[in-house]
Short mmCIF file of C-alpha atoms and ligand atoms in Angstrom, two decimals:
data_model
loop_
_atom_site.label_atom_id
_atom_site.label_comp_id
_atom_site.label_asym_id
_atom_site.label_seq_id
_atom_site.Cartn_x
_atom_site.Cartn_y
_atom_site.Cartn_z
CA MET A 15 0.00 0.00 0.00
CA LEU A 16 1.33 3.44 -0.93
CA PRO A 17 1.42 6.15 1.74
CA THR A 18 -1.07 8.99 1.11
CA THR A 19 1.79 11.46 0.84
CA CYS A 20 2.50 9.84 -2.56
CA GLY A 21 -0.83 11.18 -3.83
CA THR A 22 -3.20 8.30 -3.25
CA GLY A 23 -5.73 10.53 -1.47
CA LEU A 24 -7.70 13.57 -2.60
CA ASP A 25 -4.45 15.21 -3.69
CA ASP A 26 -3.91 12.54 -6.37
CA PRO A 27 -3.88 14.53 -9.64
CA ARG A 28 -6.47 12.35 -11.44
CA VAL A 29 -8.81 12.34 -8.44
CA ALA A 30 -8.47 16.11 -7.93
CA ALA A 31 -8.97 16.93 -11.63
CA THR A 32 -12.02 14.67 -12.00
CA LEU A 33 -13.66 16.07 -8.86
CA LYS A 34 -13.00 19.63 -10.03
CA THR A 35 -14.70 18.95 -13.38
CA LEU A 36 -17.67 17.15 -11.79
CA HIS A 37 -18.28 19.79 -9.10
CA THR A 38 -18.25 22.46 -11.82
CA ARG A 39 -20.85 20.49 -13.80
CA THR A 40 -22.96 20.08 -10.64
CA ARG A 41 -22.97 23.85 -10.06
CA ARG A 42 -24.05 24.47 -13.68
CA ASP A 43 -26.76 21.83 -13.23
CA GLY A 44 -28.39 23.80 -10.38
CA TRP A 45 -31.12 25.00 -12.74
CA VAL A 46 -32.73 21.53 -12.81
CA PHE A 47 -34.66 22.46 -9.69
CA LEU A 48 -36.27 25.30 -11.66
CA ARG A 49 -38.03 22.69 -13.80
CA ALA A 50 -39.59 21.30 -10.66
CA LEU A 51 -40.30 24.66 -9.01
CA PRO A 52 -44.06 24.88 -9.78
CA ALA A 53 -44.57 21.35 -8.45
CA ILE A 54 -42.43 22.09 -5.37
CA LEU A 55 -44.35 25.26 -4.59
CA LEU A 56 -47.68 23.46 -4.96
CA ALA A 57 -46.46 20.64 -2.70
CA LYS A 58 -45.29 23.11 -0.06
CA ALA A 59 -48.55 25.07 -0.21
CA THR A 60 -50.56 21.89 0.31
CA GLY A 61 -48.22 20.50 3.00
CA ARG A 62 -47.19 17.51 0.91
CA ASP A 63 -43.84 15.72 0.98
CA ILE A 64 -41.74 17.19 -1.86
CA SER A 65 -39.31 14.28 -2.20
CA LYS A 66 -41.62 12.12 -4.36
CA ILE A 67 -42.66 15.16 -6.44
CA VAL A 68 -39.12 16.17 -7.46
CA GLU A 69 -37.77 12.68 -8.27
CA PRO A 70 -39.10 12.54 -11.87
CA TYR A 71 -37.28 15.84 -12.57
CA LEU A 72 -33.93 14.53 -11.31
CA LYS A 73 -33.33 11.50 -13.55
CA ASP A 74 -30.42 13.17 -15.36
CA ALA A 75 -29.34 15.59 -12.59
CA TYR A 76 -26.05 15.55 -10.71
CA ILE A 77 -27.54 16.47 -7.27
CA SER A 78 -24.29 15.47 -5.57
CA VAL A 79 -22.65 15.98 -2.21
CA ASP A 80 -20.73 19.26 -2.05
CA PRO A 81 -16.94 19.44 -1.50
CA SER A 82 -17.23 19.79 2.30
CA GLN A 83 -19.43 16.70 2.48
CA GLY A 84 -17.10 14.82 0.13
CA LYS A 85 -14.18 15.65 2.39
CA LEU A 86 -16.13 14.44 5.40
CA LEU A 87 -16.79 11.14 3.60
CA TYR A 88 -13.11 10.76 2.71
CA MET A 89 -11.86 11.71 6.18
CA THR A 90 -14.34 9.44 7.96
CA ALA A 91 -13.45 6.48 5.76
CA ARG A 92 -9.75 7.10 6.42
CA ALA A 93 -10.25 7.64 10.17
CA ILE A 94 -12.03 4.32 10.66
CA ASP A 95 -9.84 2.51 8.10
CA ALA A 96 -12.98 1.47 6.20
CA ARG A 97 -12.41 -1.59 4.01
CA LEU A 98 -15.97 -2.19 2.84
CA ILE A 99 -17.83 1.00 1.92
CA VAL A 100 -21.38 0.83 0.57
CA GLU A 101 -23.15 3.68 -1.18
CA PHE A 102 -26.89 3.88 -1.86
CA GLY A 103 -27.29 6.42 -4.72
CA THR A 104 -24.25 6.98 -6.93
CA SER A 105 -25.55 9.33 -9.66
CA PHE A 106 -22.45 10.55 -11.57
CA ALA A 107 -20.10 9.19 -8.86
CA ILE A 108 -18.89 12.35 -7.13
CA SER A 109 -19.36 10.90 -3.62
CA THR A 110 -18.08 7.57 -4.97
CA ILE A 111 -14.79 9.20 -5.98
CA TYR A 112 -14.27 10.66 -2.48
CA LEU A 113 -15.02 7.24 -1.00
CA GLY A 114 -12.98 5.43 -3.67
CA ALA A 115 -9.92 7.56 -2.90
CA ALA A 116 -10.22 6.53 0.76
CA ALA A 117 -10.82 2.90 -0.20
CA ARG A 118 -7.64 2.86 -2.28
CA ALA A 119 -5.61 4.30 0.60
CA ASN A 120 -7.21 1.78 3.02
CA ASN A 121 -6.74 -1.21 0.72
CA GLY A 122 -10.53 -1.47 0.62
CA ARG A 123 -13.38 -1.14 -1.87
CA VAL A 124 -16.62 0.70 -2.57
CA ILE A 125 -19.88 -0.83 -3.74
CA GLY A 126 -22.03 1.87 -5.35
CA THR A 127 -25.60 1.59 -6.63
CA GLU A 128 -27.52 3.45 -9.32
CA MET A 129 -30.78 2.63 -11.08
CA GLU A 130 -30.53 5.00 -14.08
CA PRO A 131 -28.56 3.14 -16.81
CA ALA A 132 -27.16 6.34 -18.41
CA LYS A 133 -25.89 7.50 -15.01
CA VAL A 134 -24.28 4.11 -14.39
CA ARG A 135 -22.34 4.41 -17.64
CA ALA A 136 -21.23 7.96 -16.84
CA ALA A 137 -20.38 7.06 -13.23
CA ARG A 138 -18.14 4.18 -14.32
CA ALA A 139 -16.37 6.46 -16.81
CA ASN A 140 -15.85 9.13 -14.12
CA VAL A 141 -14.46 6.61 -11.65
CA ALA A 142 -12.10 5.32 -14.35
CA ALA A 143 -11.01 8.88 -15.18
CA ALA A 144 -10.11 9.33 -11.50
CA GLY A 145 -8.02 6.14 -11.68
CA LEU A 146 -10.19 4.37 -9.10
CA ALA A 147 -11.91 1.67 -11.18
CA PRO A 148 -10.12 -1.26 -9.45
CA PHE A 149 -11.55 -0.14 -6.10
CA VAL A 150 -15.15 0.59 -7.11
CA ASP A 151 -18.00 -1.71 -8.15
CA ILE A 152 -21.10 0.19 -9.32
CA ARG A 153 -24.17 -2.04 -9.36
CA GLU A 154 -26.99 -1.19 -11.75
CA GLY A 155 -30.63 -1.50 -10.68
CA ASP A 156 -32.76 -1.02 -7.59
CA ALA A 157 -30.45 -0.88 -4.59
CA MET A 158 -32.82 -2.92 -2.40
CA ARG A 159 -32.06 -5.76 -4.83
CA THR A 160 -28.43 -5.04 -5.81
CA LEU A 161 -27.33 -4.59 -2.17
CA ALA A 162 -29.31 -7.57 -0.88
CA THR A 163 -26.36 -9.85 -1.55
CA VAL A 164 -23.60 -7.67 -0.03
CA GLU A 165 -21.65 -9.68 2.47
CA GLY A 166 -20.53 -7.73 5.51
CA PRO A 167 -19.00 -6.52 7.55
CA ILE A 168 -19.84 -3.05 6.23
CA ASP A 169 -17.55 -0.39 7.71
CA LEU A 170 -19.16 2.71 6.21
CA LEU A 171 -22.53 3.30 4.54
CA LEU A 172 -23.61 6.41 2.63
CA LEU A 173 -27.35 6.87 2.11
CA ASP A 174 -28.02 9.29 -0.77
CA GLY A 175 -30.70 7.70 -2.97
CA TRP A 176 -34.44 8.39 -2.85
CA LYS A 177 -35.55 9.23 0.62
CA ASP A 178 -38.29 6.66 1.26
CA VAL A 179 -35.67 3.93 0.93
CA TYR A 180 -33.32 5.10 3.75
CA LEU A 181 -35.28 3.29 6.47
CA PRO A 182 -35.80 -0.03 4.66
CA MET A 183 -32.16 0.14 3.56
CA ILE A 184 -30.77 0.61 7.07
CA LYS A 185 -32.98 -2.20 8.34
CA MET A 186 -31.74 -4.48 5.56
CA LEU A 187 -28.04 -3.67 6.03
CA ALA A 188 -27.78 -3.18 9.83
CA PRO A 189 -27.31 -6.93 10.47
CA ARG A 190 -24.18 -6.72 8.27
CA MET A 191 -22.61 -3.93 10.35
CA HIS A 192 -20.37 -4.06 13.41
CA VAL A 193 -19.84 -1.88 16.46
CA GLY A 194 -18.25 1.31 15.10
CA THR A 195 -19.76 1.14 11.59
CA VAL A 196 -20.51 4.69 10.42
CA VAL A 197 -23.66 5.62 8.49
CA LEU A 198 -23.87 9.01 6.78
CA ALA A 199 -27.25 10.01 5.35
CA ASP A 200 -27.58 13.08 3.13
CA ASN A 201 -30.38 15.65 2.71
CA ILE A 202 -31.78 15.64 6.22
CA PHE A 203 -32.66 19.36 5.88
CA THR A 204 -33.55 19.23 2.16
CA TYR A 205 -36.25 16.60 2.72
CA LYS A 206 -37.04 17.19 6.38
CA LYS A 207 -40.52 15.71 6.27
CA ALA A 208 -39.67 12.61 4.22
CA LEU A 209 -36.62 11.83 6.38
CA ARG A 210 -38.18 12.44 9.80
CA PRO A 211 -38.98 8.72 10.32
CA TYR A 212 -35.36 7.84 9.44
CA VAL A 213 -33.90 10.45 11.82
CA GLU A 214 -36.23 9.38 14.64
CA TYR A 215 -35.26 5.75 14.12
CA MET A 216 -31.52 6.45 14.14
CA GLN A 217 -31.74 8.76 17.17
CA ASP A 218 -33.67 6.18 19.19
CA ARG A 219 -30.77 4.42 20.96
CA ALA A 220 -32.86 1.27 21.29
CA ASN A 221 -32.22 0.72 17.57
CA GLY A 222 -28.48 0.31 18.10
CA PHE A 223 -26.99 3.62 16.91
CA ASP A 224 -25.70 6.86 18.38
CA SER A 225 -26.76 9.59 15.96
CA VAL A 226 -26.62 13.33 15.42
CA THR A 227 -27.63 15.67 12.57
CA LEU A 228 -24.68 17.66 11.19
CA PRO A 229 -25.36 21.04 9.52
CA ILE A 230 -22.97 20.31 6.66
CA GLY A 231 -23.43 20.86 2.93
CA PHE A 232 -25.22 23.94 1.59
CA GLY A 233 -28.74 23.36 2.96
CA HIS A 234 -28.26 19.57 2.92
CA GLY A 235 -27.69 18.40 6.50
CA MET A 236 -26.29 14.93 7.12
CA GLU A 237 -27.22 12.39 9.75
CA TYR A 238 -24.04 10.95 11.28
CA SER A 239 -24.65 7.64 13.01
CA VAL A 240 -22.34 5.12 14.64
CA ARG A 241 -23.39 1.56 15.38
CA ARG A 242 -23.07 1.16 19.15
CA ARG A 243 -23.99 -2.50 19.61
C1 SAM B 14 -28.73 12.46 -4.78
S1 SAM B 14 -28.29 11.42 -6.11
C2 SAM B 14 -26.76 10.71 -5.57
C3 SAM B 14 -25.60 11.65 -5.60
C4 SAM B 14 -24.27 11.00 -5.33
N1 SAM B 14 -24.27 10.31 -4.05
C5 SAM B 14 -23.18 12.06 -5.33
O1 SAM B 14 -22.97 12.70 -4.30
O2 SAM B 14 -22.53 12.23 -6.38
C6 SAM B 14 -29.40 10.10 -5.89
C7 SAM B 14 -29.27 9.00 -6.92
O3 SAM B 14 -29.82 7.80 -6.37
C8 SAM B 14 -30.43 7.07 -7.40
N2 SAM B 14 -31.41 6.18 -6.76
C9 SAM B 14 -32.50 6.57 -6.08
N3 SAM B 14 -33.17 5.51 -5.60
C10 SAM B 14 -32.49 4.40 -6.00
C11 SAM B 14 -32.67 3.01 -5.82
N4 SAM B 14 -33.71 2.51 -5.15
N5 SAM B 14 -31.75 2.18 -6.33
C12 SAM B 14 -30.66 2.66 -7.02
N6 SAM B 14 -30.45 3.97 -7.24
C13 SAM B 14 -31.34 4.84 -6.73
C14 SAM B 14 -31.06 8.13 -8.29
O4 SAM B 14 -31.25 7.67 -9.60
C15 SAM B 14 -30.03 9.27 -8.20
O5 SAM B 14 -29.15 9.25 -9.29
#
């Protein structure tokens, strides 16, 4: 294993250049929410959950973690020496590249999941451009199916797919975790209503996690949970 000072981390030139390009594309992609604005406003006015309303508008959107969140993913994976990292919701693989850089430095691997075939193709190409293909397996299809066969122990889990799946996903994967497994779940503030049941579940210590909401990412919010038993 190469030491990180040799450029195996986020300072690796291919990783840094690919992330720079993809974050720039994400910023330019911000307008996608304008397409959904009338539907969002109607949902808000009628007190409905906006997560299901925006999903059809986001099929080709980047909607990624921001650089501060990506760094948190990388640093957490490095801090706990994560060997098996699982990601629900890969999109164009921005978060996957942060996690993949940590996996390479840890001698580990990332299993990503994405159900949009065009995004899967682009994500694989982006991971390859970052030089991380040997450390990343992106599974195509519904994550409840593609992750059903993952053998633990899972060291780190990122939840960043559609919001109604966070709770069934954690229930499916929790038996394959160990004490100290970290779960990071994005968009706690973005989809407050849809994710309330998830946050309540994770913050109820009877369910086996210690958990806190971090105000990180521009308006995102992330739930940071550690398996305690
Ligand atoms: C917010 S984006 C992920 C962004 C990515 N984590 C990043 O930071 O670059 C959510 C993605 O999850 C995918 N997704 C949602 N539900 C899914 C499911 N049940 N199975 C697989 N992929 C899913 C969507 O197609 C979408 O591309």
